[in-house]
Every structure is written in structure tokens, then in C-alpha cells.
């Protein structure tokens, strides 16, 4: 066998090896793609299962808040809910709200009267200003002084007039 035939034989073997490597790479890529697709599906299904458990847990908590079986867990939930309420209250105070001394509700800092219980917050320093003209029909305003009222107010926070229902 001559040099040319030896080189051609070697080149043929190299070509076969490269072809086998390419096929193995394609197979490996297809397997990896399929594994990724399956893992994505598994993650999606696990997320849906967790959502279902969360819904069931919320319902059990709502239906049986005093369940002895879940006492430790529910006590922990109540502690966290109380902490969230406390933090939200602190944010309101930082935003300028004040606490009604009679009912402990948060009211705007410029209120003279609590809009929940009607208690005096500050003594009015001057007569109530002229009513503010409000164009929007959906805004609740005090019938006495025209101050805008927050949703659910029972009393005007400025002059103390009861809100008509």
C-alpha cells in the first residue's frame, strides 16, 4: 500500500470519527432539550400544586381558625398578620396620619374630628372655611363644610358633622 492509499484510509477513518461525533452531539442535544422541556413542565406543575395547597390552606385557616390540629401554624400566621398590620400602621403614621384618642383609628393629620367615631382630635382654631366646590359626582363631601370625605367615613374629619347615608 502506498502513501496515497494510507493517507486516504486515515482521512476516511477521521471522517467516520467526526461523523460519529456529530451524531453523538445531535443525540446529546436532543436529550438535553427534552430534559429541559420535561423539567420546565415539572416546575410548572409543582407551581400549580403549590397554588392549590395555598388556596386549600387559606380556606382551612378561614374555616377553622381555632383548629387544635393547626394551632402552632395558625398562631404563627396570626403573629405575622399582626406584624403586617403594625408595620402598615407605622407607614401611615410616617405618612402623616394621626391616631384618634377615642377609637384608635388613623385619621388625616389636619382633621379636627375623627371621621369614624366623631371624637374631637384638635380644637378648631377658626370657623370652618367656605365649602369647597367639588365637580366629581363620585366624591363624598361634607354637607356642612364641603370637605372631601374618605370612603366609609361616618363623620366629617374637619367639622364633625355626621355623614348622611
PDB file of C-alpha atoms in Angstrom, residues 48-122:
ATOM      1  CA  UNK A  48     -49.749  24.830  40.226  1.00  0.00           C
ATOM      2  CA  UNK A  49     -49.745  22.277  43.062  1.00  0.00           C
ATOM      3  CA  UNK A  50     -48.311  24.888  45.444  1.00  0.00           C
ATOM      4  CA  UNK A  51     -51.017  27.352  44.373  1.00  0.00           C
ATOM      5  CA  UNK A  52     -53.669  24.711  45.139  1.00  0.00           C
ATOM      6  CA  UNK A  53     -52.140  23.979  48.550  1.00  0.00           C
ATOM      7  CA  UNK A  54     -52.029  27.704  49.272  1.00  0.00           C
ATOM      8  CA  UNK A  55     -55.711  28.036  48.370  1.00  0.00           C
ATOM      9  CA  UNK A  56     -56.639  24.996  50.480  1.00  0.00           C
ATOM     10  CA  UNK A  57     -54.562  26.289  53.387  1.00  0.00           C
ATOM     11  CA  UNK A  58     -56.194  29.719  53.251  1.00  0.00           C
ATOM     12  CA  UNK A  59     -59.625  28.073  53.223  1.00  0.00           C
ATOM     13  CA  UNK A  60     -58.799  25.779  56.158  1.00  0.00           C
ATOM     14  CA  UNK A  61     -57.461  28.787  58.071  1.00  0.00           C
ATOM     15  CA  UNK A  62     -60.623  30.781  57.306  1.00  0.00           C
ATOM     16  CA  UNK A  63     -62.991  27.894  58.138  1.00  0.00           C
ATOM     17  CA  UNK A  64     -61.249  26.561  61.265  1.00  0.00           C
ATOM     18  CA  UNK A  65     -59.125  29.347  62.802  1.00  0.00           C
ATOM     19  CA  UNK A  66     -59.151  27.627  66.213  1.00  0.00           C
ATOM     20  CA  UNK A  67     -58.234  24.156  64.937  1.00  0.00           C
ATOM     21  CA  UNK A  68     -56.127  22.367  67.572  1.00  0.00           C
ATOM     22  CA  UNK A  69     -54.523  20.354  64.784  1.00  0.00           C
ATOM     23  CA  UNK A  70     -53.070  23.523  63.222  1.00  0.00           C
ATOM     24  CA  UNK A  71     -52.686  25.631  66.392  1.00  0.00           C
ATOM     25  CA  UNK A  72     -48.932  26.208  66.081  1.00  0.00           C
ATOM     26  CA  UNK A  73     -49.143  27.087  62.394  1.00  0.00           C
ATOM     27  CA  UNK A  74     -52.215  29.315  62.801  1.00  0.00           C
ATOM     28  CA  UNK A  75     -50.672  31.092  65.819  1.00  0.00           C
ATOM     29  CA  UNK A  76     -47.624  31.814  63.669  1.00  0.00           C
ATOM     30  CA  UNK A  77     -49.872  33.149  60.897  1.00  0.00           C
ATOM     31  CA  UNK A  78     -51.726  35.420  63.347  1.00  0.00           C
ATOM     32  CA  UNK A  79     -48.402  36.781  64.666  1.00  0.00           C
ATOM     33  CA  UNK A  80     -47.277  37.572  61.126  1.00  0.00           C
ATOM     34  CA  UNK A  81     -50.632  39.190  60.275  1.00  0.00           C
ATOM     35  CA  UNK A  82     -50.401  41.339  63.420  1.00  0.00           C
ATOM     36  CA  UNK A  83     -46.854  42.377  62.470  1.00  0.00           C
ATOM     37  CA  UNK A  84     -48.028  43.337  58.969  1.00  0.00           C
ATOM     38  CA  UNK A  85     -50.880  45.409  60.455  1.00  0.00           C
ATOM     39  CA  UNK A  86     -48.430  47.099  62.841  1.00  0.00           C
ATOM     40  CA  UNK A  87     -45.998  47.863  60.014  1.00  0.00           C
ATOM     41  CA  UNK A  88     -48.808  49.293  57.852  1.00  0.00           C
ATOM     42  CA  UNK A  89     -49.904  51.472  60.782  1.00  0.00           C
ATOM     43  CA  UNK A  90     -46.328  52.730  61.188  1.00  0.00           C
ATOM     44  CA  UNK A  91     -46.212  53.581  57.465  1.00  0.00           C
ATOM     45  CA  UNK A  92     -49.465  55.554  57.841  1.00  0.00           C
ATOM     46  CA  UNK A  93     -48.027  57.450  60.803  1.00  0.00           C
ATOM     47  CA  UNK A  94     -44.875  58.197  58.804  1.00  0.00           C
ATOM     48  CA  UNK A  95     -47.127  59.456  56.002  1.00  0.00           C
ATOM     49  CA  UNK A  96     -48.644  61.990  58.413  1.00  0.00           C
ATOM     50  CA  UNK A  97     -51.723  60.230  59.752  1.00  0.00           C
ATOM     51  CA  UNK A  98     -52.584  60.594  63.452  1.00  0.00           C
ATOM     52  CA  UNK A  99     -54.371  58.297  65.894  1.00  0.00           C
ATOM     53  CA  UNK A 100     -57.801  59.161  67.250  1.00  0.00           C
ATOM     54  CA  UNK A 101     -57.538  59.183  71.050  1.00  0.00           C
ATOM     55  CA  UNK A 102     -61.082  57.807  71.400  1.00  0.00           C
ATOM     56  CA  UNK A 103     -61.249  54.886  68.947  1.00  0.00           C
ATOM     57  CA  UNK A 104     -57.590  54.352  67.977  1.00  0.00           C
ATOM     58  CA  UNK A 105     -58.348  54.770  64.236  1.00  0.00           C
ATOM     59  CA  UNK A 106     -55.943  56.524  61.887  1.00  0.00           C
ATOM     60  CA  UNK A 107     -57.171  59.916  60.655  1.00  0.00           C
ATOM     61  CA  UNK A 108     -55.596  62.596  58.456  1.00  0.00           C
ATOM     62  CA  UNK A 109     -53.332  64.900  60.472  1.00  0.00           C
ATOM     63  CA  UNK A 110     -55.333  68.014  59.608  1.00  0.00           C
ATOM     64  CA  UNK A 111     -58.580  66.519  60.962  1.00  0.00           C
ATOM     65  CA  UNK A 112     -60.294  68.199  63.865  1.00  0.00           C
ATOM     66  CA  UNK A 113     -62.773  65.356  64.282  1.00  0.00           C
ATOM     67  CA  UNK A 114     -62.347  61.591  63.842  1.00  0.00           C
ATOM     68  CA  UNK A 115     -64.187  60.507  60.698  1.00  0.00           C
ATOM     69  CA  UNK A 116     -65.020  57.129  62.309  1.00  0.00           C
ATOM     70  CA  UNK A 117     -66.299  57.970  65.808  1.00  0.00           C
ATOM     71  CA  UNK A 118     -66.786  61.740  65.723  1.00  0.00           C
ATOM     72  CA  UNK A 119     -64.423  62.489  68.638  1.00  0.00           C
ATOM     73  CA  UNK A 120     -62.587  65.807  68.655  1.00  0.00           C
ATOM     74  CA  UNK A 121     -58.976  65.478  67.569  1.00  0.00           C
ATOM     75  CA  UNK A 122     -57.957  69.142  67.649  1.00  0.00           C
TER      76      UNK A 122
END
